mmCIF file of C-alpha atoms in Angstrom:
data_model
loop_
_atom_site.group_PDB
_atom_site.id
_atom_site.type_symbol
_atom_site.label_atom_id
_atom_site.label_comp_id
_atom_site.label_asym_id
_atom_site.label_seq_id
_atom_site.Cartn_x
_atom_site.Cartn_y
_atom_site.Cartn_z
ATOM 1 C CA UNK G 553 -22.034 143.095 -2.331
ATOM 2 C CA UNK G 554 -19.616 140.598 -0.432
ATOM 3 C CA UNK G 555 -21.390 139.485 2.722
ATOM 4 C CA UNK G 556 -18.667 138.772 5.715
ATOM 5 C CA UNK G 557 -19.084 135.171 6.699
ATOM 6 C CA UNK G 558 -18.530 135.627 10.448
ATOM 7 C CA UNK G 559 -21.241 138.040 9.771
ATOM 8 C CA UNK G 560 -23.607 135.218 8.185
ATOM 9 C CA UNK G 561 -22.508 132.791 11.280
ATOM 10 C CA UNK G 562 -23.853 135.484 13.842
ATOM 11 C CA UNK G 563 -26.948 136.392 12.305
ATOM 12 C CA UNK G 564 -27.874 132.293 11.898
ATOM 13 C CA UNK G 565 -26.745 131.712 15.294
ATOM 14 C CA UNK G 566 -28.955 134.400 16.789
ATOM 15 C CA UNK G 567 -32.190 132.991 14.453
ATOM 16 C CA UNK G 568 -31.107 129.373 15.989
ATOM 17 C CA UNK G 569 -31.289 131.099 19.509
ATOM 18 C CA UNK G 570 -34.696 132.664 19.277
ATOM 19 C CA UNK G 571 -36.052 129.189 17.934
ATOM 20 C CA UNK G 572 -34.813 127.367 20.720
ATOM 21 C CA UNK G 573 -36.104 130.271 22.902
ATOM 22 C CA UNK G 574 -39.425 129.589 21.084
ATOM 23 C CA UNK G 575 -39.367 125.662 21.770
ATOM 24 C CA UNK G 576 -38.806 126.000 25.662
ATOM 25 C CA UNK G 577 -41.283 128.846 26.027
ATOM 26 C CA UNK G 578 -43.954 126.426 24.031
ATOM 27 C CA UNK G 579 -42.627 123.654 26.372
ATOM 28 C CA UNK G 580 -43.320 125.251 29.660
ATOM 29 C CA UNK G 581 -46.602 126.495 28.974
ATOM 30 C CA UNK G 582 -47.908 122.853 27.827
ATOM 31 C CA UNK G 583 -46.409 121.659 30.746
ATOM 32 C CA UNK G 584 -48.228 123.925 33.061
ATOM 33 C CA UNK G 585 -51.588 123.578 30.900
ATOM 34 C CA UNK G 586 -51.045 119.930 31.718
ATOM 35 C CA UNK G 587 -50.148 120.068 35.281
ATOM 36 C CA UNK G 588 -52.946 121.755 35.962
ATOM 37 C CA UNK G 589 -55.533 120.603 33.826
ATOM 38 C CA UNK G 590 -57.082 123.477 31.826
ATOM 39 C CA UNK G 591 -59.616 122.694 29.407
ATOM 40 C CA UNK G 592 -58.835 121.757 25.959
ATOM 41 C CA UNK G 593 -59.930 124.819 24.437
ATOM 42 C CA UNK G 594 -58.200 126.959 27.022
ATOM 43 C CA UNK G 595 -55.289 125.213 26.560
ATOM 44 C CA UNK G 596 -55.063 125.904 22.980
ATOM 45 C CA UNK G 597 -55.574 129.380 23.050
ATOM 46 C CA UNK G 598 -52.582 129.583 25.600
ATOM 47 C CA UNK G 599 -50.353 127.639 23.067
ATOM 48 C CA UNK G 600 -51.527 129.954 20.426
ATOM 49 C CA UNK G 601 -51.119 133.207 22.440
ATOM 50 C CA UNK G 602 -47.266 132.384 22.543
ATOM 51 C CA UNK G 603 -46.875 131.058 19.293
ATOM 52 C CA UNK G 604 -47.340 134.552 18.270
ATOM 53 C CA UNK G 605 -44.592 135.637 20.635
ATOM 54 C CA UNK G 606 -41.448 137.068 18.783
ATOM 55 C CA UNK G 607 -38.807 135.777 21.288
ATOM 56 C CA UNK G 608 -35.481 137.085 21.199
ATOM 57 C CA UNK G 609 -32.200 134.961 21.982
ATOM 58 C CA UNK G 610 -31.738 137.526 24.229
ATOM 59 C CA UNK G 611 -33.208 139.397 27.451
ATOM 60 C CA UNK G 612 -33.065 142.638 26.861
ATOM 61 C CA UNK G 613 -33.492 143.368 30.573
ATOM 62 C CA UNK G 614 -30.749 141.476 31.558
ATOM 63 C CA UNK G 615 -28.648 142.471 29.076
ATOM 64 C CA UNK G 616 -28.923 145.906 30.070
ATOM 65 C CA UNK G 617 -27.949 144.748 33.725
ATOM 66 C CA UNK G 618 -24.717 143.744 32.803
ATOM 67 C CA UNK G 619 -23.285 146.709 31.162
ATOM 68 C CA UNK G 620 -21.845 149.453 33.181
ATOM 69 C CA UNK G 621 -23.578 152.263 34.456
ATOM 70 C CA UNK G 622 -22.414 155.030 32.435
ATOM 71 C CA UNK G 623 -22.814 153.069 29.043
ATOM 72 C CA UNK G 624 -25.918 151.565 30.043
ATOM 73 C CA UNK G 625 -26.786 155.392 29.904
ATOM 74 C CA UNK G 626 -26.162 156.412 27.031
ATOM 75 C CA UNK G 627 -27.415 153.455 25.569
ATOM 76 C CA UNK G 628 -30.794 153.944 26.590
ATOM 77 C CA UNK G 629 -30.654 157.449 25.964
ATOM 78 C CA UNK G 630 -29.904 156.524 22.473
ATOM 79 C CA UNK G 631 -33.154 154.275 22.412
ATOM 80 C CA UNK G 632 -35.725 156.511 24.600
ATOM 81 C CA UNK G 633 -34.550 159.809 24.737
ATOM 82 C CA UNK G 634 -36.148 161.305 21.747
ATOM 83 C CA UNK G 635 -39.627 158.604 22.363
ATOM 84 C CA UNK G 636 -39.514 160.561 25.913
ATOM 85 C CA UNK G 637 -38.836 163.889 24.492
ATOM 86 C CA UNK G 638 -41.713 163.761 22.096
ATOM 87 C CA UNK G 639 -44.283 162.920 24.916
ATOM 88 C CA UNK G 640 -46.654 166.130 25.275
ATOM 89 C CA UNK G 641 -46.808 165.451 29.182
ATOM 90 C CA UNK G 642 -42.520 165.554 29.700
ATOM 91 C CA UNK G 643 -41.780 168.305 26.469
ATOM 92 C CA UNK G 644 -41.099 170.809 29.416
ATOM 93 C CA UNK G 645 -39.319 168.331 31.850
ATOM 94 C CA UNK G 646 -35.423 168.705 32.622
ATOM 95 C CA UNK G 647 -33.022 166.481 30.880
ATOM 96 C CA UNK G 648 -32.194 165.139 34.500
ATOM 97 C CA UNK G 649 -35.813 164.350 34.760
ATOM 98 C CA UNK G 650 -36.123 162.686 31.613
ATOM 99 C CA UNK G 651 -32.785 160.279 32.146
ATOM 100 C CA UNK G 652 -35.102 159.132 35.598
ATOM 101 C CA UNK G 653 -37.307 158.047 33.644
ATOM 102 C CA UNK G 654 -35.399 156.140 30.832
ATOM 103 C CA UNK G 655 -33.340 154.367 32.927
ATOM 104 C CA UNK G 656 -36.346 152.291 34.636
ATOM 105 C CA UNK G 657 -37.600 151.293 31.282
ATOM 106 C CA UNK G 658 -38.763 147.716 30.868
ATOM 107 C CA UNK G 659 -38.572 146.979 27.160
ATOM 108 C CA UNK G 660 -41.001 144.129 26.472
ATOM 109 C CA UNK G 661 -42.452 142.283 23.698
ATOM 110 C CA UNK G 662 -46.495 141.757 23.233
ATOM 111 C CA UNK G 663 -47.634 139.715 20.642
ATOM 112 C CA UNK G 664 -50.735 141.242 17.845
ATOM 113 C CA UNK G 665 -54.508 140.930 19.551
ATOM 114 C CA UNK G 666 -52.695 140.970 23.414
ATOM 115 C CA UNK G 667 -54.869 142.871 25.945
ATOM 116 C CA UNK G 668 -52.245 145.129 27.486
ATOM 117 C CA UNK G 669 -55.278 145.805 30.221
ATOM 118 C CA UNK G 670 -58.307 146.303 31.300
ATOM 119 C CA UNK G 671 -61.322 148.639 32.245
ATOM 120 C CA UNK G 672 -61.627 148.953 36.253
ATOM 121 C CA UNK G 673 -58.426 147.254 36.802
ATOM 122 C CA UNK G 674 -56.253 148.886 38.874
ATOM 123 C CA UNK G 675 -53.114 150.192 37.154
ATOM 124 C CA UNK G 676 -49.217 149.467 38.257
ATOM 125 C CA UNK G 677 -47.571 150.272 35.467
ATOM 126 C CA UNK G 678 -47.156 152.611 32.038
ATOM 127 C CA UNK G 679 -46.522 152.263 28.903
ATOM 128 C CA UNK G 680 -44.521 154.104 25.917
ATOM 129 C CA UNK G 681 -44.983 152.280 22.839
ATOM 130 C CA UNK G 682 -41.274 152.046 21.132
ATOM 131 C CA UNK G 683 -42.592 149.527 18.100
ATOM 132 C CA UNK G 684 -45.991 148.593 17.335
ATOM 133 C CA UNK G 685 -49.372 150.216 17.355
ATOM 134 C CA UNK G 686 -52.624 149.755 20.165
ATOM 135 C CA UNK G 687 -55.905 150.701 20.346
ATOM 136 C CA UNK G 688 -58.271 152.048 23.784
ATOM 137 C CA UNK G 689 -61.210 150.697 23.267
ATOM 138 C CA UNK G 690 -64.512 149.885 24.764
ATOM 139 C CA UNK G 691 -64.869 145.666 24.946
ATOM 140 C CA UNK G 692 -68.126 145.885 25.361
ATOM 141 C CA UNK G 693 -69.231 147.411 22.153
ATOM 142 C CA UNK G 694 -65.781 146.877 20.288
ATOM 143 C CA UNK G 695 -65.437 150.729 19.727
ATOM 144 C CA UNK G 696 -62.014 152.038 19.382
ATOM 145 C CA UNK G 697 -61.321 155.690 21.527
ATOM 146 C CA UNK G 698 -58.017 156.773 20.055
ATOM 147 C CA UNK G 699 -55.016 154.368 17.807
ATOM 148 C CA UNK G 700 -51.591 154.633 20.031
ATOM 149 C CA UNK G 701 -48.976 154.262 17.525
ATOM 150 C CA UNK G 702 -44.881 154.883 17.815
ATOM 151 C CA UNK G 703 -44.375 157.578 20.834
ATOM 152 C CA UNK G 704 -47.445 156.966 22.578
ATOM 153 C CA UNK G 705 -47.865 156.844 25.894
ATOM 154 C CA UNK G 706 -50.802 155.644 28.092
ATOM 155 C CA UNK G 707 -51.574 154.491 31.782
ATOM 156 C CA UNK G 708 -50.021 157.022 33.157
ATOM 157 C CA UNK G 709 -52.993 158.036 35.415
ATOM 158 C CA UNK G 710 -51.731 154.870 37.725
ATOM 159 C CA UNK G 711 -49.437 157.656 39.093
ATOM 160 C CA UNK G 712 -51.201 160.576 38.173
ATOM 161 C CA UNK G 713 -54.592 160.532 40.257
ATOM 162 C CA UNK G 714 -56.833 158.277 37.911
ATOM 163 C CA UNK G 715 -55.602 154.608 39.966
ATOM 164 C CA UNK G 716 -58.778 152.657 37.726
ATOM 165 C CA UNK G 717 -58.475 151.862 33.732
ATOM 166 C CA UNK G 718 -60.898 153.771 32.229
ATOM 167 C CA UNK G 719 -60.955 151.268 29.023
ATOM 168 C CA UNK G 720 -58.976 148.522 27.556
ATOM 169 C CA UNK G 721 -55.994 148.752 25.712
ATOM 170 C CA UNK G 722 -54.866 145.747 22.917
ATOM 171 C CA UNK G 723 -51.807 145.586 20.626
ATOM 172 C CA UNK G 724 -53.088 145.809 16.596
ATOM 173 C CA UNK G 725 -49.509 144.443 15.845
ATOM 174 C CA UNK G 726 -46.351 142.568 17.259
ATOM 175 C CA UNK G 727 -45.716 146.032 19.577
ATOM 176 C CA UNK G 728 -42.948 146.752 21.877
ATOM 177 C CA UNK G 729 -44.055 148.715 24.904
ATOM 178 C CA UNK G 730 -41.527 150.487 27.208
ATOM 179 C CA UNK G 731 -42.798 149.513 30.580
ATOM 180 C CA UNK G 732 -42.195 151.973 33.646
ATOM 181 C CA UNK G 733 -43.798 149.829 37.084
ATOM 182 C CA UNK G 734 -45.867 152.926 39.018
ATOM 183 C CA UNK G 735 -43.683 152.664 42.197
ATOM 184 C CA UNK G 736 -40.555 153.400 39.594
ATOM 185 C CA UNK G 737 -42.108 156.398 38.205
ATOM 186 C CA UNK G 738 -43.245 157.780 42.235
ATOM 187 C CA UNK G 739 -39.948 157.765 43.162
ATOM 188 C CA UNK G 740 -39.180 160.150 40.648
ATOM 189 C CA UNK G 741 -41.444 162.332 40.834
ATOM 190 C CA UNK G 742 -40.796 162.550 44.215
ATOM 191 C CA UNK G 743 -37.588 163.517 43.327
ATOM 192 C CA UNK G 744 -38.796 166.422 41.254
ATOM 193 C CA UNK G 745 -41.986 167.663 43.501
ATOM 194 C CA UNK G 746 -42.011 170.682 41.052
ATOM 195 C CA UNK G 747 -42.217 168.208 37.762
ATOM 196 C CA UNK G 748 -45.022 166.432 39.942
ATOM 197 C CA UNK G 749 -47.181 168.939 40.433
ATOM 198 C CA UNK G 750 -47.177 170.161 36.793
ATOM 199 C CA UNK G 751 -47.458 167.021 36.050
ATOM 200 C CA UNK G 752 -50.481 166.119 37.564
ATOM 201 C CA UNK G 753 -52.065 169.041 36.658
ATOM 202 C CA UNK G 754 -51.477 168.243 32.918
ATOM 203 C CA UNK G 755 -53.036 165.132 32.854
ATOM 204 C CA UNK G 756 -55.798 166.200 34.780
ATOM 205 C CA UNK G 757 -56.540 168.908 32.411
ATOM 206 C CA UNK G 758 -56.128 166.429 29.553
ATOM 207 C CA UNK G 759 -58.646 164.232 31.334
ATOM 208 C CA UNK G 760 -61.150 167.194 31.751
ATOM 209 C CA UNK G 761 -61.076 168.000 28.029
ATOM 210 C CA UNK G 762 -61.334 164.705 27.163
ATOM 211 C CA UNK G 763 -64.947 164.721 29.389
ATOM 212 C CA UNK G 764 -63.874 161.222 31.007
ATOM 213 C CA UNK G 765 -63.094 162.077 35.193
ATOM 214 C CA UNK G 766 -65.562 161.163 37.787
ATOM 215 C CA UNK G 767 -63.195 161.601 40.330
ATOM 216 C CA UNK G 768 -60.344 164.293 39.759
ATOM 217 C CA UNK G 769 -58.841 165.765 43.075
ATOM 218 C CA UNK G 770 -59.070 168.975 41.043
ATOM 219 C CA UNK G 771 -63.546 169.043 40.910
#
């Protein structure tokens, strides 16, 4: 098969991107390891945290800010929709619910052994995993609750009534998570107080069979 060479040109030049990408990401962190003096040890495992980092030549986030409204859309409709869909929490949301929610999705990558958060923080954001896989687990005694893989979403009590981690989520692999900031996902279902109240009582009921709610509005 005859490979275009404009085609060859783009791919290399995007590779060359994400390595300089790479090199001024490495650059800033040593300088602010330096600047402020962290120990060596510290210092290293910064540089090796995002060494691990798979950084585009691109923002994604930006990228989507400078296309139009209406194909900005449909192009995240064509990446989320059916991740959303497949959620057991939104399967009986509207489509005009749903298309709330995709279009305040902050696509982001975290490198393999990242602690996405955890236990007794307070949350401000969920997560839909697009790429990737996680695991809930208990740091203390290393055991895993549940594997999040490709659909997944988690830290959704942030909004829903449960404001504390109840465990710690890491990534297992390179994973892209879908990040929706807590205020984001109020405002919608403010928008939809029907969607918000069956919401809420979903997840609580999820969080009663799963025995793990001190503190549910609904006891």
């Amino acid at each position: 098969r005859r490979v275009h060479g404009g085609h060859i040109s783009t791919v290399l030049q995007s590779l060359a991107q994400g390595e300089q990408a790479q090199d001024r990401k490495l650059e800033s962190v040593f300088e602010f390891a330096t600047e402020h003096r962290l120990p060596s040890a510290m210092r290293q495992q910064l540089m090796t945290h995002f060494r691990r980092q798979v950084i585009r030549g691109y923002d994604l986030r930006s990228l989507m800010l400078e296309i139009p409204m209406d194909l900005r859309t449909r192009v995240l409709s064509h990446l989320y929709h059916n991740l959303l869909r497949g959620v057991a929490l939104f399967r009986e949301c509207s489509e005009a619910f749903i298309g709330e929610v995709y279009s305040r999705l902050q696509p982001e990558v975290y490198p393999k052994g990242t602690i996405v958060y955890q236990q007794g923080e307070i949350g401000n954001e969920l997560y839909l995993i697009s790429k990737g896989f996680c695991q809930e687990f208990d740091k203390a005694s290393s055991y895993v609750h549940s594997e999040l893989h490709v659909g997944s979403m988690f830290g959704e009590g942030c909004v829903l009534g449960d404001r504390v981690r109840s465990c710690d989520v890491r990534t297992v692999t390179t994973t892209t998570l879908c990040v929706l900031p807590a205020e984001d996902f109020e405002l919608v279902l403010n928008a939809y107080p029907g969607t918000k109240k069956q919401l809420r009582k979903s997840y609580w009921k999820y969080r009663f069979a799963a025995n793990v709610l001190p503190g549910s509005p609904l006891a």
